[in-house]
Each structure stands twice: as C-alpha cells, then as structure tokens.
Short mmCIF file of C-alpha atoms and ligand atoms in Angstrom, two decimals:
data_model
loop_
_atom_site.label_atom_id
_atom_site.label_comp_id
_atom_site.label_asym_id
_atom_site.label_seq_id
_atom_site.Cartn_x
_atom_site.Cartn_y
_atom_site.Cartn_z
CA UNK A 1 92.63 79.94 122.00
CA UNK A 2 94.12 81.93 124.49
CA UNK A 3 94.76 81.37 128.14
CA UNK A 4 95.78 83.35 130.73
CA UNK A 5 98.30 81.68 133.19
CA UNK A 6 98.55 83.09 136.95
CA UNK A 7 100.89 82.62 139.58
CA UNK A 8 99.60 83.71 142.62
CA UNK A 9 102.71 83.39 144.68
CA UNK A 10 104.49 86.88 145.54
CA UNK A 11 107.99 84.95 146.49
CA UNK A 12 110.42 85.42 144.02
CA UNK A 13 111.50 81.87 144.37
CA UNK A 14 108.31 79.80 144.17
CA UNK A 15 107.00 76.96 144.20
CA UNK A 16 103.86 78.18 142.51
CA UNK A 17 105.69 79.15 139.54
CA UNK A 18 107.36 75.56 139.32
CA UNK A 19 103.40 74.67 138.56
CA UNK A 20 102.82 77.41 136.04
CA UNK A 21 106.40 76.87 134.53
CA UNK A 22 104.87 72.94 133.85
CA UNK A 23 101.76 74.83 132.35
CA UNK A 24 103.38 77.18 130.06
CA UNK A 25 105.08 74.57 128.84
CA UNK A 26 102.19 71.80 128.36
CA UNK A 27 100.33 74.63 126.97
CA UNK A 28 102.63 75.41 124.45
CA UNK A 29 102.70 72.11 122.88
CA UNK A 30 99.29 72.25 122.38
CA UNK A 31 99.82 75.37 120.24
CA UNK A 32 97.89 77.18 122.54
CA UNK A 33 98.78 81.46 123.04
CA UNK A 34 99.46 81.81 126.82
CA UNK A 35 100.14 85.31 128.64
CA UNK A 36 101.40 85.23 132.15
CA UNK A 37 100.88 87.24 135.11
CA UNK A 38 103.99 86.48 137.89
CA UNK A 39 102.71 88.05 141.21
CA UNK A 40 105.95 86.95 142.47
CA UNK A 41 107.78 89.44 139.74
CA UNK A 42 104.54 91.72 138.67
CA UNK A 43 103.66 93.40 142.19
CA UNK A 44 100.21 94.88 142.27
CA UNK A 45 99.92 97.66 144.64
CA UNK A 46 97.15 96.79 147.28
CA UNK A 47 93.59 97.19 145.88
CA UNK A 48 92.44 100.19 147.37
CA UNK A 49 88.51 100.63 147.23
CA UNK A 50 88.42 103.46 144.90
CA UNK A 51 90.74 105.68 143.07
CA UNK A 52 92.43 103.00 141.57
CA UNK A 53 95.63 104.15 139.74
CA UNK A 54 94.90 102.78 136.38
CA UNK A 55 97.98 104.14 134.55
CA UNK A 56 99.96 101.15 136.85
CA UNK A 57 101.54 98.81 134.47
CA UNK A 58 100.91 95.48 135.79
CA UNK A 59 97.17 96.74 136.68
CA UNK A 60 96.19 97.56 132.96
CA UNK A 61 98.50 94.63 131.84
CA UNK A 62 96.32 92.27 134.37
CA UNK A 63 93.05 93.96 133.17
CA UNK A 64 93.67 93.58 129.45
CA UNK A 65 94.94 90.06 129.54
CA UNK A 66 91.99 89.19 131.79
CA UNK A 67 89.48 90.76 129.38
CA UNK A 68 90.99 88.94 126.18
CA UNK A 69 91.57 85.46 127.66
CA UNK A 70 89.25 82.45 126.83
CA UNK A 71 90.12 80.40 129.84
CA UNK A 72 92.71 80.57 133.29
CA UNK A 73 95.19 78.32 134.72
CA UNK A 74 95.48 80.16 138.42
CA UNK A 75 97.67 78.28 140.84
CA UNK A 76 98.27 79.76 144.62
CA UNK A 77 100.10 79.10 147.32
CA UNK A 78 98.31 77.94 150.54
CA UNK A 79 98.86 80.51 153.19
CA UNK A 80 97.30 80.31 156.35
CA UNK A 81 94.45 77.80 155.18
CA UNK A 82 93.41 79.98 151.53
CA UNK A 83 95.20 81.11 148.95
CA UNK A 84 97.64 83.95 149.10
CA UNK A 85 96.49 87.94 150.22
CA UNK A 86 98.38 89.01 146.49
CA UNK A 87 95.99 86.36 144.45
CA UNK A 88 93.15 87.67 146.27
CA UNK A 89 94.26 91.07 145.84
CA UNK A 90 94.28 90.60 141.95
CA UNK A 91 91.14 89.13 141.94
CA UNK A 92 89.64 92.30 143.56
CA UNK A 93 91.01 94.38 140.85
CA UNK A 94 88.80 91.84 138.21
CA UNK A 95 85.21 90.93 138.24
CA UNK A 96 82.43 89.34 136.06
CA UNK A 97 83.25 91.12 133.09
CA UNK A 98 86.72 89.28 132.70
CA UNK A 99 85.46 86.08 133.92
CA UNK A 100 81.80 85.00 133.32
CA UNK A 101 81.46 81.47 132.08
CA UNK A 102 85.17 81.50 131.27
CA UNK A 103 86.43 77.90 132.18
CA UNK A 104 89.15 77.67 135.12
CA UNK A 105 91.81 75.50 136.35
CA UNK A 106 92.85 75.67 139.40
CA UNK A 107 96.03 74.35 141.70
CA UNK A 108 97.94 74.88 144.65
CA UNK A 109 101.33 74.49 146.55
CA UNK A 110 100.86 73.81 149.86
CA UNK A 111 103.34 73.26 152.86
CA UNK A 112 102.49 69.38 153.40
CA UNK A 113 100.68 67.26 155.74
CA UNK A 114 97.77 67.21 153.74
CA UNK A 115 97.88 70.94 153.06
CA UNK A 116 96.57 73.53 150.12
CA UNK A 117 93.00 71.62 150.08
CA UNK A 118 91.73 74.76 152.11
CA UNK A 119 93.34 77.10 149.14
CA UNK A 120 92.02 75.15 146.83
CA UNK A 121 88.19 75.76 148.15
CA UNK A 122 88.86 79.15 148.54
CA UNK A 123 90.06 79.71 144.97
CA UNK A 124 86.39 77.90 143.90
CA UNK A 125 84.75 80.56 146.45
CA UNK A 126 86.26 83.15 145.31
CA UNK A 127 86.00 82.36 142.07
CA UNK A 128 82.24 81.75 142.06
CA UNK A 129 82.13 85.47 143.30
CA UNK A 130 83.15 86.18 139.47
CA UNK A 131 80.86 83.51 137.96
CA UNK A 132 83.75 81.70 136.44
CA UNK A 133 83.46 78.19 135.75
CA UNK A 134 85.92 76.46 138.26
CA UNK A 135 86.80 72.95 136.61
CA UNK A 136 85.69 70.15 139.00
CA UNK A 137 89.47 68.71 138.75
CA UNK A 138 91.87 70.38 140.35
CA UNK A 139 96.02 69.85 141.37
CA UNK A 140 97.45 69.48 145.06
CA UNK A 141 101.18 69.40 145.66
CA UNK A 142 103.48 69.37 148.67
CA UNK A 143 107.45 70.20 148.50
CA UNK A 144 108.56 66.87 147.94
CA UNK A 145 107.46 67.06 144.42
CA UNK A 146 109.67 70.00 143.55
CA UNK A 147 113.64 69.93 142.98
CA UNK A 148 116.15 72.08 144.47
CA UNK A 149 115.30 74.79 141.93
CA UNK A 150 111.20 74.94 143.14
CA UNK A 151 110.58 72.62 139.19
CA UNK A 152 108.10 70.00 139.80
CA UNK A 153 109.76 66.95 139.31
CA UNK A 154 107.03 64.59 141.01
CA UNK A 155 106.20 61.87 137.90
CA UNK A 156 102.63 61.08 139.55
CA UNK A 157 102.33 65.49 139.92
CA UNK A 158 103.65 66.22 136.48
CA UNK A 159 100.86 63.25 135.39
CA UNK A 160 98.49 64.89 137.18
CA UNK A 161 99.42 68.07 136.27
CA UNK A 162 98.82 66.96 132.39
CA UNK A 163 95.58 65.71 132.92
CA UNK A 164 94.18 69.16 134.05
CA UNK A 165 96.21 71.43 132.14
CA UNK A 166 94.72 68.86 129.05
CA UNK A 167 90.96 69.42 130.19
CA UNK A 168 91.08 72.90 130.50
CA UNK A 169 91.86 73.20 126.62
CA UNK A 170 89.44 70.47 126.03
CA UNK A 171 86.62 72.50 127.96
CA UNK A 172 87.65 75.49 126.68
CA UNK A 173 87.38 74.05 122.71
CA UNK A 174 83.97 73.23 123.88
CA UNK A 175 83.12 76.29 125.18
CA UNK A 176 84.64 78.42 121.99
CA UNK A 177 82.60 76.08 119.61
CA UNK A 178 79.22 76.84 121.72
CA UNK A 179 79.87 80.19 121.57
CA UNK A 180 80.56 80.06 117.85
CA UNK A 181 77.65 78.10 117.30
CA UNK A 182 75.31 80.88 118.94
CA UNK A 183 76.73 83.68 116.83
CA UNK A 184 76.02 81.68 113.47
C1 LIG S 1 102.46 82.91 155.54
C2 LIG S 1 102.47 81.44 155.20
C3 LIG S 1 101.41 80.64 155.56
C4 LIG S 1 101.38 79.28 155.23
N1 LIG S 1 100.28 78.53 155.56
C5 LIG S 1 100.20 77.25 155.14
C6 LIG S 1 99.02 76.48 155.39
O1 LIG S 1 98.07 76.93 155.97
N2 LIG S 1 98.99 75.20 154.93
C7 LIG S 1 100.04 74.64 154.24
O2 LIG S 1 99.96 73.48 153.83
N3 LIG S 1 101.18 75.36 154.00
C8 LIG S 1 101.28 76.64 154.44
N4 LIG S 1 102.40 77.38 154.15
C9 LIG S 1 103.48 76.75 153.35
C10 LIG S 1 103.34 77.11 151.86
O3 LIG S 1 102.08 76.75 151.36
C11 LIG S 1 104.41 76.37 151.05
O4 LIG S 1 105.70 76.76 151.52
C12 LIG S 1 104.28 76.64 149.56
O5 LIG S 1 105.22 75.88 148.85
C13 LIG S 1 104.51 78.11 149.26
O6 LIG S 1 104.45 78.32 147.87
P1 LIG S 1 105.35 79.45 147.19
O7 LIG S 1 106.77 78.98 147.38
O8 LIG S 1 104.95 79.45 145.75
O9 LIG S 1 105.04 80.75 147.86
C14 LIG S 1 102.46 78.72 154.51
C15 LIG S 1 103.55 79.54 154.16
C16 LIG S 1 103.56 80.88 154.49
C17 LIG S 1 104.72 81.76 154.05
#
C-alpha cells in the first residue's frame, strides 16, 4: 500500500508539516510506503493554463507520485477561510486520472477561534472536483496543540490524529481488496 502524504503549507516553518510529520510517522508503523510532497520546501511554480513546463522537478515528481499512490493524507493550512493558494495550485496541476475513487484524508491547521472548518470544506470541494473519495472523518487543530518547534503535542490531537490516519489504511485495504477482487 502506498500513500501519498501532502503538506499544503508553503511556510518553511509549519504547522502543517507538524500534522504530516505525526502521519509519516503513524504510517510507518503500520508498514505502510509513504512519499511526501512539502509545498513548504517543494515550490511549484504557479499553474499556468497551458504550456506547462513538464521537465520541472517537483511537477513530474508530484505527477508520478500522484499517479502511483493508492490513497492521500493532504493537510492545509486555513488561509483566508480555504485552504492555502499553493495546495490549490497543486491540485490544478492533477485531475481524475490521479485521483478517482482513491480514498482521502483530510486535515487542517487553522489560526484558532474555531478556525480551519472553512479549509476543511473546501479541501472536500475541491476534492470532489477530482472524484476522490474524501473520508467523512476529518482533523481540526489550532496552535495550542503544537510545541515551540510547530510538533503536535496536543494528547486529545495526536488521538485524534491516530484515529484518521488508522481509517485511511483501513479504507484503503478495503478498497485494494475490491479492486483485487474485480481483476480475479
Ligand atoms: C494569509 C493567512 C490567512 C489566514 N487566514 C486564517 C483564517 O481564515 N482562519 C484561521 O483560523 N486562521 C487563519 N490564518 C492562520 C493560519 O491558519 C495558522 O497560522 C496556521 O497555523 C498556519 O499553518 P502553517 O503554519 O502550516 O502555514 C491565516 C494565516 C495566514 C498567513
């Protein structure tokens, strides 16, 4: 099983990343082969309509690792009520073909006072859009459960954080043994 694990954040100190940090490493014990794509360290140039460069680096790394992944973990920052202009923009660069029916976790770090719900529903919109299929759980954290180094360190989070991260491999074992099934 392989999962594809996305930061949407472009800060280079993030508290995105402290949520795909937790991932990588929950995913890991469960054996699981993750790649990574770090908006925050992996800049995209701005999708541009047409003439796409496609000898950029990070493009064709996002494309193939896209294409061969059986399920995503994408977490985004909540900027100004959705998620983040570089998440979006790497979504544009992607459609159906690397996500149809591919199961999808999604989470967000948001600023507070009830924040990154809005990111969260745009993520499912957006998502949608590229007939992925958006688990119905989803994670929600505000700065107080990250340490001075942007790790979460929030017990209840981390718990929560478990719980999806454990789902998404469950629903993706499903979906890899209905897909076997069909092939047989
Ligand atoms: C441009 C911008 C817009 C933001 N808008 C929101 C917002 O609408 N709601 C919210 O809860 N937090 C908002 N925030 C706060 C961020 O969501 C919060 O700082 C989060 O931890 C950022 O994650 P990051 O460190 O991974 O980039 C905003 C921050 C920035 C820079």
């Amino acid at each position: 099983m392989k999962i594809l694990v996305l930061n949407g954040s472009p800060m280079e100190k993030s508290r995105t990343r402290g949520i795909t940090n937790l991932v990588k490493e929950l995913l890991q014990e469960k054996n699981v082969t993750i790649s990574t794509i770090d908006l925050g360290i992996e800049k995209l140039p701005l999708f541009p309509g047409e003439g796409t460069d496609e000898n950029n680096i990070t493009l064709q790394k996002l494309k193939r690792e896209a294409e061969a992944a059986d399920a995503f973990f994408i977490a985004s920052p909540e900027y100004h009520n959705g998620m983040s202009g570089a998440l979006k923009n790497a979504l544009d660069f992607l459609g159906g073909s690397h996500f149809k029916h591919k199961p999808v976790a999604i989470a967000a770090a948001s600023g507070g006072s009830k924040g990154g719900i809005n990111a969260l529903n745009n993520m499912r919109t957006v998502l949608r859009g590229l007939y992925a299929l958006v688990l119905p759980d989803q994670f929600v954290s505000d700065p107080y459960c990250y340490d001075e180094a942007y790790q979460l360190n929030d017990r209840e989070a981390v718990e929560r954080l478990e719980d999806l991260t454990h789902l998404l491999v469950e629903m993706t074992e499903t979906r890899i043994g209905i897909q076997s099934e069909q092939t047989q």
